[in-house]
Coordinates of C-alpha atoms and ligand atoms in Angstrom, one line a residue:
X16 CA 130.8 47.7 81.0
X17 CA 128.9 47.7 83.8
X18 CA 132.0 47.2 86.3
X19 CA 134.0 50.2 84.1
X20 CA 131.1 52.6 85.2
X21 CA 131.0 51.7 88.9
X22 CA 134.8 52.0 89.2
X23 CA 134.5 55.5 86.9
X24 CA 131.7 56.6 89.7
X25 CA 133.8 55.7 92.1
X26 CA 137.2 57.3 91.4
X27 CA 135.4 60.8 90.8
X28 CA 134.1 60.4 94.1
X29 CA 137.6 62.2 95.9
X30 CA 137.6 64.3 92.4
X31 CA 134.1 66.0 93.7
X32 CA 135.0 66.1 97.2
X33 CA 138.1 68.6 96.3
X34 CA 136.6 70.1 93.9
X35 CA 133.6 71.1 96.3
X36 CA 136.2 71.3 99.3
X37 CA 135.4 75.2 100.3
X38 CA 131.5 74.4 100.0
X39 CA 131.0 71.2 101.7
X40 CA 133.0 72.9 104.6
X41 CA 130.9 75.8 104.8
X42 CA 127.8 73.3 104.9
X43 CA 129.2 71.9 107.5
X44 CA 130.3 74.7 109.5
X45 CA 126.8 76.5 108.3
X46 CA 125.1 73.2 110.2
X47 CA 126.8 72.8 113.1
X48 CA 126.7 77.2 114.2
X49 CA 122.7 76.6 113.4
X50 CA 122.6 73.4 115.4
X51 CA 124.3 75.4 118.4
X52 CA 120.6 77.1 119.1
X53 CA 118.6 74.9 121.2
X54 CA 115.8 73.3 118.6
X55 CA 112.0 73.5 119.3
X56 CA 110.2 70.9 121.9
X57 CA 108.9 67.9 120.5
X58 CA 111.3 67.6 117.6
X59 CA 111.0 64.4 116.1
X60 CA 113.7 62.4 114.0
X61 CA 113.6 63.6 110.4
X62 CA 110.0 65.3 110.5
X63 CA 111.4 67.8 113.3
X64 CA 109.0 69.5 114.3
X65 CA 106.8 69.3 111.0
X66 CA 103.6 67.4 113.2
X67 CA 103.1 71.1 115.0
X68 CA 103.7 72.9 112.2
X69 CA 101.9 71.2 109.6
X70 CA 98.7 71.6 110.8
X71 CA 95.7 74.0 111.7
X72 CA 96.4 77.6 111.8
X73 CA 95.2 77.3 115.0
X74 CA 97.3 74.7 116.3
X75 CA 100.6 76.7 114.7
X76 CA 100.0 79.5 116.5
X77 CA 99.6 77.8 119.8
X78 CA 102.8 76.0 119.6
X79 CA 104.4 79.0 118.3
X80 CA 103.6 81.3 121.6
X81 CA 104.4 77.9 123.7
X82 CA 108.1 78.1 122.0
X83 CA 108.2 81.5 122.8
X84 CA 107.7 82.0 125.9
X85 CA 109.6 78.7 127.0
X86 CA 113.0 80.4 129.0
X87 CA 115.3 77.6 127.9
X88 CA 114.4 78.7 124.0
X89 CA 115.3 82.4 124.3
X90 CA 116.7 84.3 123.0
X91 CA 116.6 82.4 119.5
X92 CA 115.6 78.7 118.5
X93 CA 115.7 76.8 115.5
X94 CA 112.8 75.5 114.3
X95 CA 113.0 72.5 111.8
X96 CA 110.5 70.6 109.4
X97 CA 112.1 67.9 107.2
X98 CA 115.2 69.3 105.5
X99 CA 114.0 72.7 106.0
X100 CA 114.8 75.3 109.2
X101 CA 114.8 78.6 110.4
X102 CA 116.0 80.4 113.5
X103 CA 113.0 81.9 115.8
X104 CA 114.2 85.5 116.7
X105 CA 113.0 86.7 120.2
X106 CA 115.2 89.2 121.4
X107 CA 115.1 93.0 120.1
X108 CA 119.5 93.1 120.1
X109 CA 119.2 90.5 117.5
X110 CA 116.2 92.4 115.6
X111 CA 118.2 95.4 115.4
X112 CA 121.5 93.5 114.0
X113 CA 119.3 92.1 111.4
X114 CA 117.1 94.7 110.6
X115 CA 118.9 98.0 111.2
X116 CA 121.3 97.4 108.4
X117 CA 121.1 97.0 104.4
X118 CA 122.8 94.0 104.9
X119 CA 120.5 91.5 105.6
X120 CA 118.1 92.3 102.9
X121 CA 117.0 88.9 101.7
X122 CA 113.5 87.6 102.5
X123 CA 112.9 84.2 103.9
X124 CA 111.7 81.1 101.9
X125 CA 108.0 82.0 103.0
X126 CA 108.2 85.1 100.9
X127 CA 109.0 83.1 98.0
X128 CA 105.4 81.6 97.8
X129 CA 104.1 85.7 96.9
X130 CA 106.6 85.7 94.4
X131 CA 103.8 84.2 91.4
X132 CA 101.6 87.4 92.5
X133 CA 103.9 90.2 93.3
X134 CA 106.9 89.6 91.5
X135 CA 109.5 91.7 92.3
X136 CA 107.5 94.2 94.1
X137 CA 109.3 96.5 97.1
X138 CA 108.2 93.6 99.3
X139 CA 110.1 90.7 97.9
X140 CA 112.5 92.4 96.5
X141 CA 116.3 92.1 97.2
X142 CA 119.9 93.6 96.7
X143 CA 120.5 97.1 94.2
X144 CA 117.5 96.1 92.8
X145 CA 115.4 96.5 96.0
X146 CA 117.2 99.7 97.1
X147 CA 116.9 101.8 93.4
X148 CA 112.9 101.2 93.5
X149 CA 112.7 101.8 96.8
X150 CA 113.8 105.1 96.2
X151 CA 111.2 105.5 93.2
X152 CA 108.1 104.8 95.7
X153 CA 109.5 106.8 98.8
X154 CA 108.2 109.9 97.4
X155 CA 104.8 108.2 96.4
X156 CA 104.5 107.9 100.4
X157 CA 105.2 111.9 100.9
X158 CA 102.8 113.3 103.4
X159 CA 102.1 115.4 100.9
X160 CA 100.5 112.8 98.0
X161 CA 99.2 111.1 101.6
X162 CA 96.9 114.4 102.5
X163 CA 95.4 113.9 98.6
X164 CA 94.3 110.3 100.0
X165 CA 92.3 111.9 102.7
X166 CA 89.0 112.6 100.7
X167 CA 89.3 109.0 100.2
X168 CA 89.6 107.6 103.5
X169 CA 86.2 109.8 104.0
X170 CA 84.2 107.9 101.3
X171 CA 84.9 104.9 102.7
X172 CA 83.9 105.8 106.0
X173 CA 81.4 107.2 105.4
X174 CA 80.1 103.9 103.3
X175 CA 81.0 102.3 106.3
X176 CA 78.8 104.1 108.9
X177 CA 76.3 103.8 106.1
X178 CA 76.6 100.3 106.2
X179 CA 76.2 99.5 109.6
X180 CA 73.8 102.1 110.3
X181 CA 71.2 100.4 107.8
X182 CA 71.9 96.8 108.9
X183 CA 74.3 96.4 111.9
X184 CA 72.5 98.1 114.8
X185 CA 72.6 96.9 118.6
X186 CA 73.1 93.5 117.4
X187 CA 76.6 91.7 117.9
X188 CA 78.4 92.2 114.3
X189 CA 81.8 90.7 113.0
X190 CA 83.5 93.8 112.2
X191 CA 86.5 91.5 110.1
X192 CA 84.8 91.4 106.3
X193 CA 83.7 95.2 106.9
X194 CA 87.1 96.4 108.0
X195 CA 88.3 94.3 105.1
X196 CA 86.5 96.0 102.4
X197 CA 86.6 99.3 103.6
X198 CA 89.7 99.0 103.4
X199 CA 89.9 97.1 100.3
X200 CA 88.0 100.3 98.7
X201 CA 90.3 102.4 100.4
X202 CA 93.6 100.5 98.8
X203 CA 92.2 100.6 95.0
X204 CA 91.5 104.4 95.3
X205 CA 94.6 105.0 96.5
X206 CA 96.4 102.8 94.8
X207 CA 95.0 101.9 90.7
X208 CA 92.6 104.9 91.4
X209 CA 89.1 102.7 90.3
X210 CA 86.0 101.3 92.4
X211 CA 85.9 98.0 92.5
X212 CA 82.0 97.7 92.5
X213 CA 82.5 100.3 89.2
X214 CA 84.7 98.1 86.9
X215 CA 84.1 95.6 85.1
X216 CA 85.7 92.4 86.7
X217 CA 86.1 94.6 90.1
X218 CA 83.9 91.8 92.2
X219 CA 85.9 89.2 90.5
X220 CA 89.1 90.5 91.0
X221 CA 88.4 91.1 95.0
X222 CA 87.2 87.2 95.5
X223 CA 90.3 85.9 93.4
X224 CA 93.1 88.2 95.7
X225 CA 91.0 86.8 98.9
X226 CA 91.2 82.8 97.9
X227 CA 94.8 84.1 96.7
X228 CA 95.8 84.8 99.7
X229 CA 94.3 82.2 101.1
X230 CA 96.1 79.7 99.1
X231 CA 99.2 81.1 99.6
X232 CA 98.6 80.6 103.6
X233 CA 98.0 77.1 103.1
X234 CA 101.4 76.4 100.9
X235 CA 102.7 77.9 103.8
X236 CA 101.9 75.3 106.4
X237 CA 102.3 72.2 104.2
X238 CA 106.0 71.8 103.6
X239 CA 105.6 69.6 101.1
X240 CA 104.3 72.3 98.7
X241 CA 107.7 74.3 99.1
X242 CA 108.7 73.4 95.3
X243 CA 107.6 75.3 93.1
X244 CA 107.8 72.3 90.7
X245 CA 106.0 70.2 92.2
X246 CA 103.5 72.6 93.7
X247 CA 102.5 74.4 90.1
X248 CA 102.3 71.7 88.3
X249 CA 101.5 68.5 90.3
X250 CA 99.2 69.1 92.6
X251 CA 95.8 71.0 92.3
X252 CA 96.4 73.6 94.5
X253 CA 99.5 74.6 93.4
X254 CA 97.6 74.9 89.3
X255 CA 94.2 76.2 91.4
X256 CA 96.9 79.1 93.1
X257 CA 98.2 80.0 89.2
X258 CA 95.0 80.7 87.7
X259 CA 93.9 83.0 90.1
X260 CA 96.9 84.7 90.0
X261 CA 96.5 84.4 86.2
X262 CA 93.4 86.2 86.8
X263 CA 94.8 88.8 89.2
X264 CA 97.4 89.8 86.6
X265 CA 95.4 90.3 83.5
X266 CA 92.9 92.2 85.8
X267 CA 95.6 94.8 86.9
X268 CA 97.6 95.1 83.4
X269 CA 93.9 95.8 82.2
X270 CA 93.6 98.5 84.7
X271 CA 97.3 99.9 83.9
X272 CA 96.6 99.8 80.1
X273 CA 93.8 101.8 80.1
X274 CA 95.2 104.3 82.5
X275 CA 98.6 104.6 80.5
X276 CA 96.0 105.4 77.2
X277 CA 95.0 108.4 78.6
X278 CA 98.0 109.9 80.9
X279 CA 99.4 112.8 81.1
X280 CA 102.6 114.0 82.5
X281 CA 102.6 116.1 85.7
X282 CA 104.9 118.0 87.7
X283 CA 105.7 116.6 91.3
X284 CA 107.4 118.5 94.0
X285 CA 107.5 117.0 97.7
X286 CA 108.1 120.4 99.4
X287 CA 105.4 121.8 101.9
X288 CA 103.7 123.4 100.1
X289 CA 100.8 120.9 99.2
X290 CA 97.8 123.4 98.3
X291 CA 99.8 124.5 94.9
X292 CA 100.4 121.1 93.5
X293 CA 99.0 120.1 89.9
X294 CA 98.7 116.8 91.7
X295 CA 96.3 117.5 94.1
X296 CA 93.8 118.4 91.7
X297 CA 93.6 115.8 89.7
X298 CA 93.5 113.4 92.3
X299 CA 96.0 111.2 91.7
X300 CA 96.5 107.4 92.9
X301 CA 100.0 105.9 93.6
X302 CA 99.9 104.0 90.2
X303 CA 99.9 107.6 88.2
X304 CA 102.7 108.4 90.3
X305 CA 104.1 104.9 88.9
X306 CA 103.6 105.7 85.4
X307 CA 104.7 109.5 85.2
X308 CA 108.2 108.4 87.0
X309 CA 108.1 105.6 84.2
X310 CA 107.9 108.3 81.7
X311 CA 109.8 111.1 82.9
X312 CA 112.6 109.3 84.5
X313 CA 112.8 105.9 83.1
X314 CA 113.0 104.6 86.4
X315 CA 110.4 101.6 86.2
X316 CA 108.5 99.5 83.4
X317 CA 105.9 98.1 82.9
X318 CA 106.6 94.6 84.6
X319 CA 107.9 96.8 87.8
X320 CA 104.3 99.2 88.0
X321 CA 102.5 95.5 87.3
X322 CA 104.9 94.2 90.1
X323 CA 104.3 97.3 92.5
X324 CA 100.6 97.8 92.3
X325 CA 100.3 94.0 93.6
X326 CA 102.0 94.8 96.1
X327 CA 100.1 97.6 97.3
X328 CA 97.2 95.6 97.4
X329 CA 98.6 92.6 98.9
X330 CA 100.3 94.9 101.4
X331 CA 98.1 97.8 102.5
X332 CA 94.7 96.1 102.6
X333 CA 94.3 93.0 105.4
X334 CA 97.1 94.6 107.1
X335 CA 95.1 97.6 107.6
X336 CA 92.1 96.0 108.4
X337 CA 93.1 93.6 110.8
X338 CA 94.6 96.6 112.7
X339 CA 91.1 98.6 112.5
X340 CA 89.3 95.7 113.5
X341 CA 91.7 95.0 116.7
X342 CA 91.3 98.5 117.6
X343 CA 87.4 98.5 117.2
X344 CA 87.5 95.5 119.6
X345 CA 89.7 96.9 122.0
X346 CA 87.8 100.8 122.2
X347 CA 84.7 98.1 122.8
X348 CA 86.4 96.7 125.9
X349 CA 87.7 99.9 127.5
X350 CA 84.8 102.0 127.6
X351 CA 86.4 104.7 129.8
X352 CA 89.2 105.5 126.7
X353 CA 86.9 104.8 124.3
X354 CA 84.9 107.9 125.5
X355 CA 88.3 110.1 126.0
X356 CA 89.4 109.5 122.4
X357 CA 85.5 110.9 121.6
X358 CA 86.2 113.4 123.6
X359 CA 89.2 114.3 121.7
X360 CA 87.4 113.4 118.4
X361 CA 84.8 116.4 119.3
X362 CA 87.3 118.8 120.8
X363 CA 89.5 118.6 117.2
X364 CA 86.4 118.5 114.9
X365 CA 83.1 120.2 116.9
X366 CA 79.7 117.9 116.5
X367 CA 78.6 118.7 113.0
X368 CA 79.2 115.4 111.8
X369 CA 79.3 117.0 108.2
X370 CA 82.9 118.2 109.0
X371 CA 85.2 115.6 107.7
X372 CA 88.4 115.2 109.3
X373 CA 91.4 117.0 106.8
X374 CA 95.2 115.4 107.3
X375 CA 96.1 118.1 110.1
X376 CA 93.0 117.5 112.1
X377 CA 94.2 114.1 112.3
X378 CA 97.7 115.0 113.2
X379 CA 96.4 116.3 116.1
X380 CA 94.3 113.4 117.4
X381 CA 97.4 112.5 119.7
X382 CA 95.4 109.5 122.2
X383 CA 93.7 108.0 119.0
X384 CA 96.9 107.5 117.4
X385 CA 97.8 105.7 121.0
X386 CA 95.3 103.8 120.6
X387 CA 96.5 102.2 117.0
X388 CA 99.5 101.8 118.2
X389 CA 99.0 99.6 121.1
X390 CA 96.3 97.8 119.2
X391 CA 99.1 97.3 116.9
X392 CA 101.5 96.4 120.0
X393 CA 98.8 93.6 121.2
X394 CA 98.0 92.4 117.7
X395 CA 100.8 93.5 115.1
X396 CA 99.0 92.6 111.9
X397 CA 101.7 91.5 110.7
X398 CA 103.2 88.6 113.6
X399 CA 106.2 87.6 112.2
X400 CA 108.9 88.6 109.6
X401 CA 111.6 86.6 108.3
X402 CA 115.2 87.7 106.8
X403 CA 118.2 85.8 105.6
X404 CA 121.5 86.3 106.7
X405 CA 124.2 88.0 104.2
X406 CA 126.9 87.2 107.1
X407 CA 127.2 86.2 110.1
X408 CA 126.2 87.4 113.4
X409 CA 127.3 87.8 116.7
X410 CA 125.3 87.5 119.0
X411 CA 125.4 86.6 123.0
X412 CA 123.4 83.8 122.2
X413 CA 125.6 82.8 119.5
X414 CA 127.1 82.8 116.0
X415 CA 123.9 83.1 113.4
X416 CA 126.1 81.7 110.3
X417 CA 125.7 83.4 106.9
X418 CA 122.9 82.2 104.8
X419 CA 120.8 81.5 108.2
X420 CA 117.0 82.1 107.3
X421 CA 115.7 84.2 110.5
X422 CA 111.9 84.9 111.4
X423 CA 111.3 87.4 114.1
X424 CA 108.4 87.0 116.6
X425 CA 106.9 90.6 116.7
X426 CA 103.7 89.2 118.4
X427 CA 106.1 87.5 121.6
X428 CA 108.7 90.4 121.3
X429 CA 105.6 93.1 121.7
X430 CA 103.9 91.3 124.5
X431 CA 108.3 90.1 126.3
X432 CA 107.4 91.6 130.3
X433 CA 111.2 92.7 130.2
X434 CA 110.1 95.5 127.9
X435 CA 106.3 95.8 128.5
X436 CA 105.3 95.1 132.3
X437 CA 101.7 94.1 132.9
X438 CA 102.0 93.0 128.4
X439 CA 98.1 91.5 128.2
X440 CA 97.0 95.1 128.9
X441 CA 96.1 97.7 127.0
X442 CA 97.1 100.7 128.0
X443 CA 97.9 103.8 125.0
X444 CA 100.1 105.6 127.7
X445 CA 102.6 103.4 126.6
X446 CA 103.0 105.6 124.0
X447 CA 103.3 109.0 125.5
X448 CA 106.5 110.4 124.9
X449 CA 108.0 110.2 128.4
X450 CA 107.2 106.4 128.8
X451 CA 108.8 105.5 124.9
X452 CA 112.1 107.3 126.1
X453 CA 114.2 104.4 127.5
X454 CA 112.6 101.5 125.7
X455 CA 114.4 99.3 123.2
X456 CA 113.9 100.9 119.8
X457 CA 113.5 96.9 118.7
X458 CA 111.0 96.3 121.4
X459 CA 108.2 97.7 119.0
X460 CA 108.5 96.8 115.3
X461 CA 104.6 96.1 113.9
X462 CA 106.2 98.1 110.8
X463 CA 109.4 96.4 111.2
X464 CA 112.6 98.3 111.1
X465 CA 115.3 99.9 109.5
X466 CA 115.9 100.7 105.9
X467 CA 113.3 98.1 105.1
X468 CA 110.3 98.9 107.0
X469 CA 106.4 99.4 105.8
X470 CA 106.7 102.0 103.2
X471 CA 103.3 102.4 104.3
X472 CA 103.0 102.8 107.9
X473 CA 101.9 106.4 107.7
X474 CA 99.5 105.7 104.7
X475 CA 97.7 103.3 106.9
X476 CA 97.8 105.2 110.6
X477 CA 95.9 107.9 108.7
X478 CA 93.4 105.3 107.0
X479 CA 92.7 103.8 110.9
X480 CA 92.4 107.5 112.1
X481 CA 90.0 108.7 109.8
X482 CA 87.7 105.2 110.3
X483 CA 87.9 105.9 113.8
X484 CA 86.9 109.3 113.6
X485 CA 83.2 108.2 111.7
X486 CA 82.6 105.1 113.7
X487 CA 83.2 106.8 116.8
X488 CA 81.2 110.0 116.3
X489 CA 78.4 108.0 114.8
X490 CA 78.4 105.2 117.7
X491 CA 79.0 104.1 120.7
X492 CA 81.1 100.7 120.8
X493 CA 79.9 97.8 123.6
X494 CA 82.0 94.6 123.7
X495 CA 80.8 91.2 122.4
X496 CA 84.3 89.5 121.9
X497 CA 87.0 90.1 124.0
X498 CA 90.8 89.4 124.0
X499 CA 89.8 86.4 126.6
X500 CA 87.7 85.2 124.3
X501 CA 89.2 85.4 120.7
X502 CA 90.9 82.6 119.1
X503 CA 93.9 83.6 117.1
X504 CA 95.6 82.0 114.1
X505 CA 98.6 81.9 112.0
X506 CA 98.4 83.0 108.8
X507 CA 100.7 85.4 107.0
X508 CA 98.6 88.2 108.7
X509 CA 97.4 87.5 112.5
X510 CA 93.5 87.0 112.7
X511 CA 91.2 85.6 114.9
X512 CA 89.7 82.3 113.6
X513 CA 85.8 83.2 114.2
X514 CA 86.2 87.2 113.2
X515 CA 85.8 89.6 116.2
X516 CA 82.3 90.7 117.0
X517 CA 81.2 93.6 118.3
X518 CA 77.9 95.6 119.3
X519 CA 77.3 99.2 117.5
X520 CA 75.2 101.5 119.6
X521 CA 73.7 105.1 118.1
X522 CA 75.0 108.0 120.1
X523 CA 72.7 109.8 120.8
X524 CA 71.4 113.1 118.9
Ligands
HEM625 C1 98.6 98.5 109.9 C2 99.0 98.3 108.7 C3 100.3 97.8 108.2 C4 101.2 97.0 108.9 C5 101.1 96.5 110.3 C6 102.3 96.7 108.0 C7 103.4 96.0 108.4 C8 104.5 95.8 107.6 C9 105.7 95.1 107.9 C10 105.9 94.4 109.3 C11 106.5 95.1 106.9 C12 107.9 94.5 106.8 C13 107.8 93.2 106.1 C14 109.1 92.5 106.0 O1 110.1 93.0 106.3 O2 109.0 91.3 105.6 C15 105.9 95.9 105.8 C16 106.5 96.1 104.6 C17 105.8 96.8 103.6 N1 104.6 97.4 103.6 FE1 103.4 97.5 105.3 N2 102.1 97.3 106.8 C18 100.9 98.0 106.9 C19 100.3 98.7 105.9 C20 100.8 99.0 104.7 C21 100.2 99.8 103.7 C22 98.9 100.5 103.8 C23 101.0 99.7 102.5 C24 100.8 100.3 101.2 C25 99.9 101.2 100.9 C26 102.1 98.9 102.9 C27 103.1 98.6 102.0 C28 104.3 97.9 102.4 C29 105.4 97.6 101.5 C30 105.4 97.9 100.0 C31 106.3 96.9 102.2 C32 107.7 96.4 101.7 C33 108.7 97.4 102.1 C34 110.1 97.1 101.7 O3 110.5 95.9 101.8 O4 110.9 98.0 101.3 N3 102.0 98.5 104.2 N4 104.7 96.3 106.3

């Protein structure tokens, strides 16, 4: 009997082999075009190089930028940890053929482990089904729903400069957890339209998407938890990770029942002119946007505004503050601009500090918006992105073989001399018009690029803008931390491991 089966098992062997002819030679021709890319220093026999990877956040990042800037690893590396690896993307030509297209729409693996929390939100999204909400949410980003979210971005400044004013004076301060929940405030307004310290379950809710995301970092280093088997239901932070999300859900579908009880239908137009909406009267957040296109077009249920709303929050709130927080840090270090983008504060808005900036005044605050974006430039919040392949590529480095999964550096590409002489610096003349011109449009990418970039890049510039505006007219920033000093980490979002301190001074009346 025994014999039968092994001579059975043998025989189909050859069967399996043609039968899986066309696959096994694309595996193999899928392996060798991958191996063709130099691999990562210190790559070790089966582990690869899972001993730098799995480790501290701290350590990952270190051997990340050693990678990076190593010559004989650019313009793209693999990097590899047990059976798993990616290509390392350095080099703005390749970005663009990755980026600039709808063809490479597929996220990395590392996506997958937000998948629980945001479903198929815009951000993990993929295919027809990516592009037809996409072009649901575009118009939920219009500048015109954007000036409504103005009012506010000044009620959470103006909490802020409460804040600090009653317990953060002339004393060094980490400006991380304040950035973090003004923006968090900001994010809920905007997004479910509620006040977290005003609902029921609000505190709860904000401590469970904070170890959420903190978990999800974790999975992240630790190969072993890839499988969603064996991570969900064997170990206990894998079942820890799916009861906060558990949590997380039945807070927001709480949040979109109640709203949906009471909603009425409005009428949207996206023209220019703004002061004549229905809209802007009734202050409307992005999830009311969600719900009338759900009734009026059919264009998304209830799973998709469930799916959507997470990913606002996930999305638009560390992002955000990480950026406002870099750029506090850096105004702190450079007195000299720090006073010219007062200057220009005062010039746009006079010194009645009643008069809140409105969407246009902001517009015009040309060296602030500078400012952001080479904050952004030194510390993208966001340090690295990762695609798969739909086909392959041609590159001068190579072939990148269909099915490839690619992460793109935006922290070495932003700080490569090639494109950025003298890169530690900061310097927001980088951005004037005249020195962009010739530059690789790839070169700077904290939003990313092409067809799939931040749906809300100008949401956010105008959140930073308006923070800026109080803090600045309120205070005078003096360094505590500085770039020298901070030590960064890798998480999903870039952040310095010990928060970034900094000294507010009163300006003077
Ligand atoms: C400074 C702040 C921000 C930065 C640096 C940033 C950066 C990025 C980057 C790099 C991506 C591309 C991710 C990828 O391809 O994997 C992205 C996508 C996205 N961002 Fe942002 N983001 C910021 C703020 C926001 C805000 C405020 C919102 C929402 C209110 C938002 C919503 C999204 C969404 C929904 C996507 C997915 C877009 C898609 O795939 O179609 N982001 N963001």
């Amino acid at each position: 009997m025994y014999l039968e089966c092994f001579i059975i098992l043998i025989s189909s062997i050859p069967l399996l082999l043609i039968y899986y002819y066309k696959d096994i030679k694309e595996w193999i021709r899928y392996r060798r075009l991958s191996f063709k890319f130099p691999v990562a220093d210190e790559n070790i026999f089966i582990l690869g190089n899972l001993l730098d990877l799995a480790t501290s956040n701290e350590h990952v990042f270190n051997a990340v930028r050693k990678w990076n800037k190593s010559e004989h690893l650019k313009p793209a590396y693999l990097v590899t940890a047990g059976p798993y690896f990616a290509l390392n993307v350095l080099c703005p030509d390749i970005v663009e053929a990755l980026v600039s297209s709808t063809k490479h729409l597929q996220k990395s693996l590392i996506y997958s482990f937000v998948k629980k929390w945001l479903g198929l939100g815009l951000l993990t999204n993929t295919g027809d089904s990516w592009q037809a909400r996409r072009k649901v949410l575009t118009p939920a980003f219009h500048f015109s729903i954007l000036q409504g979210f103005i009012s506010l971005f000044n009620d959470e400044t103006r909490k802020m400069v409460e804040l600090i004013k009653g317990n953060h004076l002339n004393v060094p301060v980490n400006i991380a957890p304040i950035a973090s929940d003004a923006t968090l405030y900001g994010i809920n307004g905007t997004s479910m339209g509620i006040r977290l310290d005003q609902v029921e379950g609000g505190e709860e809710y904000q401590n469970n998407i904070r170890k959420l995301s903190n978990c999800i970092s974790l999975r992240s280093l630790r190969p072993w938890y890839f499988n969603d088997i064996f991570y969900f239901f064997i170990t206990t932070a894998g079942r820890y990770e799916y009861k906060l999300t558990k949590a997380v859900h039945r807070f927001v579908d709480d949040i979109i029942k109640k709203k949906a009880k009471t909603f009425e239908t409005f009428n949207i137009s996206t023209d220019n002119n703004f002061e004549q909406f229905e809209y802007r009267k009734k202050k409307l957040a992005l999830l009311d946007l969600l719900l009338n296109d759900k009734i009026k077009n059919n264009s998304i249920d209830d799973q998709g505004i469930r799916d959507e709303v997470n990913t606002f929050m996930f999305e638009g709130h560390d992002t955000t503050a990480v950026n406002l927080t870099f750029t506090l840090m850096l105004l702190a270090c450079h007195r000299k601009i720090q006073d010219e983008v007062y200057e220009e504060i005062i010039h746009i808005l006079g010194t009645d500090l009643k008069k809140e900036p409105t969407y246009n005044d902001l517009q015009e605050m040309g060296l602030m918006e500078r400012c952001i974006k080479e904050s952004l430039r030194l510390y993208p919040s966001v340090p690295f992105i990762g695609r798969v392949t739909s086909e392959d590529i041609v590159t001068r480095a190579g072939i990148i073989p269909k099915g490839l999964s690619t992460h793109i550096h935006i922290y070495d590409i932003h700080r490569d001399p090639k494109y950025w002489p003298n890169p530690e610096k900061f310097d927001p003349s980088r951005f004037l018009p005249e020195n962009c011109r010739d530059r690789h449009p790839y070169s700077y990418i904290p939003f990313s690029g092409g067809p799939r970039n931040c749906i809300g890049q100008r949401f956010a510039i105008l959140e930073v803008k308006t923070v800026l505006c109080g803090i600045l007219r309120n205070f005078i920033l003096e360094p505590v931390d500085t770039p020298e000093t901070l030590v960064l980490i890798q998480e999903l979002i870039l952040r310095a491991r010990d928060g970034v301190k900094i000294k507010f001074v009163p300006r003077e009346k």
